GROMACS .gro file of C-alpha atoms in nm:
model
  208
    1MET     CA    1  -7.294 -15.420 -12.962
    2GLY     CA    2  -7.712 -15.217 -12.876
    3ARG     CA    3  -7.898 -15.049 -13.125
    4LEU     CA    4  -7.881 -14.719 -13.284
    5PRO     CA    5  -8.151 -14.474 -13.094
    6ARG     CA    6  -8.372 -14.354 -13.463
    7TRP     CA    7  -8.196 -13.988 -13.456
    8GLY     CA    8  -7.885 -14.166 -13.433
    9LYS     CA    9  -7.960 -14.325 -13.776
   10VAL     CA   10  -8.108 -14.098 -13.929
   11ALA     CA   11  -7.777 -13.918 -13.837
   12ALA     CA   12  -7.550 -14.223 -14.017
   13ALA     CA   13  -7.764 -14.184 -14.284
   14GLY     CA   14  -7.682 -13.804 -14.311
   15GLY     CA   15  -7.354 -13.823 -14.267
   16VAL     CA   16  -7.350 -14.119 -14.565
   17VAL     CA   17  -7.515 -13.913 -14.789
   18LEU     CA   18  -7.325 -13.641 -14.709
   19ALA     CA   19  -6.976 -13.824 -14.762
   20GLY     CA   20  -7.111 -13.890 -15.092
   21VAL     CA   21  -7.219 -13.579 -15.205
   22THR     CA   22  -6.852 -13.473 -15.174
   23ILE     CA   23  -6.655 -13.780 -15.283
   24SER     CA   24  -6.849 -13.700 -15.629
   25GLN     CA   25  -6.807 -13.307 -15.603
   26ARG     CA   26  -6.479 -13.359 -15.580
   27VAL     CA   27  -6.483 -13.590 -15.893
   28LYS     CA   28  -6.704 -13.454 -16.042
   29PRO     CA   29  -6.721 -13.068 -15.989
   30LEU     CA   30  -7.054 -12.923 -16.019
   31PRO     CA   31  -7.182 -12.495 -15.968
   32CYS     CA   32  -7.406 -12.460 -15.613
   33PRO     CA   33  -7.758 -12.506 -15.792
   34TYR     CA   34  -7.921 -12.244 -15.821
   35ALA     CA   35  -8.260 -12.404 -15.594
   36LEU     CA   36  -7.969 -12.383 -15.329
   37ARG     CA   37  -7.855 -12.044 -15.388
   38TRP     CA   38  -7.993 -11.934 -15.006
   39MET     CA   39  -7.708 -12.124 -14.864
   40THR     CA   40  -7.483 -11.864 -15.008
   41ASP     CA   41  -7.650 -11.602 -14.787
   42ILE     CA   42  -7.564 -11.795 -14.452
   43PRO     CA   43  -7.302 -11.564 -14.299
   44ARG     CA   44  -6.916 -11.781 -14.304
   45PRO     CA   45  -6.642 -11.696 -14.005
   46TYR     CA   46  -6.355 -11.545 -14.216
   47LEU     CA   47  -6.581 -11.485 -14.508
   48THR     CA   48  -6.821 -11.220 -14.468
   49ARG     CA   49  -6.837 -10.852 -14.636
   50ARG     CA   50  -6.627 -10.645 -14.465
   51LYS     CA   51  -6.219 -10.845 -14.421
   52VAL     CA   52  -6.304 -10.983 -14.836
   53VAL     CA   53  -6.364 -10.623 -14.886
   54GLU     CA   54  -6.036 -10.482 -14.643
   55ILE     CA   55  -5.829 -10.802 -14.822
   56LEU     CA   56  -5.989 -10.686 -15.223
   57GLU     CA   57  -5.848 -10.320 -15.125
   58ALA     CA   58  -6.083 -10.220 -15.357
   59GLN     CA   59  -6.048  -9.883 -15.418
   60PRO     CA   60  -6.234  -9.609 -15.591
   61GLY     CA   61  -6.228  -9.587 -15.998
   62GLU     CA   62  -6.072  -9.940 -16.010
   63ARG     CA   63  -6.252 -10.167 -16.266
   64ALA     CA   64  -6.332 -10.538 -16.012
   65LEU     CA   65  -6.399 -10.822 -16.144
   66GLU     CA   66  -6.642 -11.123 -15.934
   67VAL     CA   67  -6.621 -11.500 -16.063
   68GLY     CA   68  -6.914 -11.678 -15.949
   69PRO     CA   69  -7.072 -11.433 -15.736
   70GLY     CA   70  -7.421 -11.677 -15.693
   71PRO     CA   71  -7.678 -11.406 -15.580
   72GLY     CA   72  -7.469 -11.145 -15.434
   73TYR     CA   73  -7.324 -11.187 -15.118
   74HIS     CA   74  -7.014 -10.963 -15.156
   75THR     CA   75  -7.056 -10.799 -15.416
   76PHE     CA   76  -7.197 -10.526 -15.328
   77ALA     CA   77  -6.999 -10.342 -15.028
   78VAL     CA   78  -6.715 -10.437 -15.341
   79ALA     CA   79  -6.966 -10.252 -15.587
   80GLU     CA   80  -6.986 -10.029 -15.313
   81ARG     CA   81  -6.664  -9.990 -15.200
   82LEU     CA   82  -6.562  -9.897 -15.645
   83GLU     CA   83  -6.742  -9.567 -15.632
   84PRO     CA   84  -6.683  -9.286 -15.743
   85GLY     CA   85  -6.694  -9.452 -16.141
   86GLY     CA   86  -6.559  -9.781 -16.084
   87GLU     CA   87  -6.711 -10.159 -16.157
   88LEU     CA   88  -6.816 -10.443 -16.046
   89HIS     CA   89  -6.793 -10.751 -16.287
   90VAL     CA   90  -6.963 -11.040 -16.249
   91PHE     CA   91  -6.888 -11.335 -16.398
   92ASP     CA   92  -7.188 -11.635 -16.336
   93ILE     CA   93  -7.194 -11.999 -16.591
   94GLN     CA   94  -7.553 -12.022 -16.415
   95GLN     CA   95  -7.735 -11.706 -16.603
   96LYS     CA   96  -8.052 -11.778 -16.296
   97MET     CA   97  -7.773 -11.668 -16.048
   98LEU     CA   98  -7.662 -11.366 -16.203
   99ASP     CA   99  -8.066 -11.186 -16.240
  100ALA     CA  100  -8.141 -11.292 -15.902
  101LEU     CA  101  -7.851 -11.096 -15.836
  102MET     CA  102  -7.948 -10.826 -16.116
  103GLN     CA  103  -8.290 -10.832 -15.888
  104ARG     CA  104  -8.119 -10.692 -15.606
  105ALA     CA  105  -7.879 -10.441 -15.753
  106ALA     CA  106  -8.192 -10.275 -15.882
  107LYS     CA  107  -8.322 -10.327 -15.587
  108ARG     CA  108  -8.080 -10.174 -15.360
  109GLY     CA  109  -8.056  -9.900 -15.627
  110VAL     CA  110  -7.670 -10.062 -15.746
  111ASP     CA  111  -7.559  -9.905 -16.138
  112ASN     CA  112  -7.215  -9.972 -16.088
  113VAL     CA  113  -7.246 -10.418 -16.146
  114VAL     CA  114  -7.243 -10.560 -16.515
  115PRO     CA  115  -7.313 -10.917 -16.530
  116ARG     CA  116  -7.212 -11.178 -16.800
  117GLN     CA  117  -7.224 -11.508 -16.848
  118GLY     CA  118  -6.972 -11.787 -16.920
  119ASP     CA  119  -6.700 -12.114 -16.824
  120ALA     CA  120  -6.456 -11.934 -16.674
  121ARG     CA  121  -6.192 -12.182 -16.795
  122ARG     CA  122  -6.240 -11.895 -17.016
  123LEU     CA  123  -6.271 -11.497 -16.978
  124PRO     CA  124  -6.455 -11.360 -17.218
  125TYR     CA  125  -6.230 -11.039 -17.123
  126ALA     CA  126  -5.948 -10.872 -17.275
  127ASP     CA  127  -5.545 -10.888 -17.162
  128ASP     CA  128  -5.532 -10.699 -16.863
  129SER     CA  129  -5.934 -10.608 -16.778
  130PHE     CA  130  -5.915 -10.565 -16.452
  131ASP     CA  131  -5.761 -10.434 -16.141
  132ALA     CA  132  -5.912 -10.668 -15.928
  133ALA     CA  133  -6.056 -10.986 -15.897
  134LEU     CA  134  -6.218 -11.222 -15.596
  135LEU     CA  135  -6.350 -11.580 -15.596
  136VAL     CA  136  -6.526 -11.701 -15.298
  137THR     CA  137  -6.614 -12.104 -15.256
  138VAL     CA  138  -6.646 -12.117 -15.600
  139LEU     CA  139  -6.286 -12.158 -15.727
  140GLY     CA  140  -6.356 -12.602 -15.615
  141GLU     CA  141  -6.650 -12.584 -15.870
  142ILE     CA  142  -6.473 -12.514 -16.173
  143PRO     CA  143  -6.345 -12.839 -16.348
  144GLY     CA  144  -5.972 -12.727 -16.456
  145GLN     CA  145  -5.922 -12.493 -16.193
  146GLU     CA  146  -5.572 -12.446 -16.314
  147ALA     CA  147  -5.728 -12.323 -16.626
  148ALA     CA  148  -5.908 -12.104 -16.471
  149LEU     CA  149  -5.696 -11.937 -16.241
  150ARG     CA  150  -5.483 -11.898 -16.580
  151GLU     CA  151  -5.697 -11.715 -16.735
  152LEU     CA  152  -5.732 -11.464 -16.429
  153HIS     CA  153  -5.429 -11.339 -16.479
  154ARG     CA  154  -5.441 -11.297 -16.801
  155VAL     CA  155  -5.663 -11.088 -16.775
  156ILE     CA  156  -5.543 -10.890 -16.440
  157ARG     CA  157  -5.345 -10.635 -16.534
  158ALA     CA  158  -4.982 -10.639 -16.407
  159GLY     CA  159  -4.961 -10.531 -16.022
  160GLY     CA  160  -5.302 -10.631 -15.980
  161ARG     CA  161  -5.492 -10.875 -15.722
  162VAL     CA  162  -5.653 -11.239 -15.669
  163VAL     CA  163  -5.826 -11.273 -15.367
  164VAL     CA  164  -5.974 -11.557 -15.389
  165GLY     CA  165  -6.139 -11.727 -15.023
  166GLU     CA  166  -6.236 -12.069 -14.890
  167THR     CA  167  -6.415 -12.301 -14.562
  168PRO     CA  168  -6.509 -12.673 -14.557
  169ALA     CA  169  -6.804 -12.498 -14.417
  170LEU     CA  170  -7.118 -12.656 -14.595
  171ASP     CA  171  -6.893 -12.649 -14.887
  172PRO     CA  172  -6.809 -13.004 -15.065
  173HIS     CA  173  -6.575 -12.828 -15.327
  174PHE     CA  174  -6.352 -12.683 -15.005
  175VAL     CA  175  -5.929 -12.610 -15.148
  176ARG     CA  176  -5.679 -12.633 -14.914
  177PHE     CA  177  -5.454 -12.319 -14.835
  178PRO     CA  178  -5.151 -12.527 -14.985
  179VAL     CA  179  -5.316 -12.640 -15.352
  180LEU     CA  180  -5.487 -12.302 -15.419
  181ARG     CA  181  -5.090 -12.140 -15.351
  182ARG     CA  182  -4.954 -12.454 -15.547
  183ARG     CA  183  -5.169 -12.355 -15.841
  184ALA     CA  184  -5.175 -11.998 -15.822
  185GLU     CA  185  -4.794 -11.995 -15.823
  186GLU     CA  186  -4.815 -12.223 -16.075
  187ALA     CA  187  -5.030 -11.980 -16.323
  188GLY     CA  188  -4.847 -11.705 -16.273
  189PHE     CA  189  -4.965 -11.470 -15.898
  190ARG     CA  190  -4.732 -11.424 -15.585
  191PHE     CA  191  -4.886 -11.548 -15.280
  192GLU     CA  192  -4.911 -11.201 -15.082
  193HIS     CA  193  -5.066 -11.228 -14.780
  194ARG     CA  194  -5.367 -11.485 -14.626
  195MET     CA  195  -5.671 -11.420 -14.325
  196GLY     CA  196  -5.786 -11.631 -14.115
  197PRO     CA  197  -5.635 -11.888 -13.874
  198GLY     CA  198  -5.772 -12.229 -13.936
  199LEU     CA  199  -5.925 -12.401 -14.274
  200ALA     CA  200  -6.141 -12.135 -14.353
  201PHE     CA  201  -5.913 -11.808 -14.504
  202LEU     CA  202  -5.943 -11.563 -14.732
  203ALA     CA  203  -5.591 -11.532 -15.024
  204ARG     CA  204  -5.406 -11.271 -15.139
  205PHE     CA  205  -5.212 -11.260 -15.539
  206ARG     CA  206  -5.046 -11.058 -15.692
  207ARG     CA  207  -4.997 -10.987 -16.039
  208ASP     CA  208  -4.620 -10.881 -16.122
   0.00000   0.00000   0.00000
């Protein structure tokens, strides 16, 4: 058997490291580090701002929640759709992410985004607080996804929507659609609609 060229060794080593990170993050999930926040701004097929706004069905005057917004890749498109009179509450476990997001909001002149820091398994909101909620490539970062989905069910009003976006691209926390659907339905949501032909998808659930 011949020797691998140098680039082949580098690629193989990179593959081993990536596999190790993926396994580690599956066993003990952690949020995207603040230092890597730039990765959340990389466009991903089927998780575009336009598609997120479309499937969320956000309406002017509504009160919506985005969990794990990072520095705000989808935030401002959703916040704009809620105007006039609506609010988008952004909730993240990392205060630095929220600070970066709010700096962007100030530069854009967006004033209907409300930040709050905390644990998604214990949302600091009253029952029936929101018309809709959004989580894009974040559910898998939460240890105890079932608890987070139950909390979302609690804070979403009857008839409200929850949209979850997932893709395996650059995401070791990827949640497959069958797993997501089972967990969401166990939390009390009803599956309604899916966009995306393959592993990458946006799925909408409704609280009856």
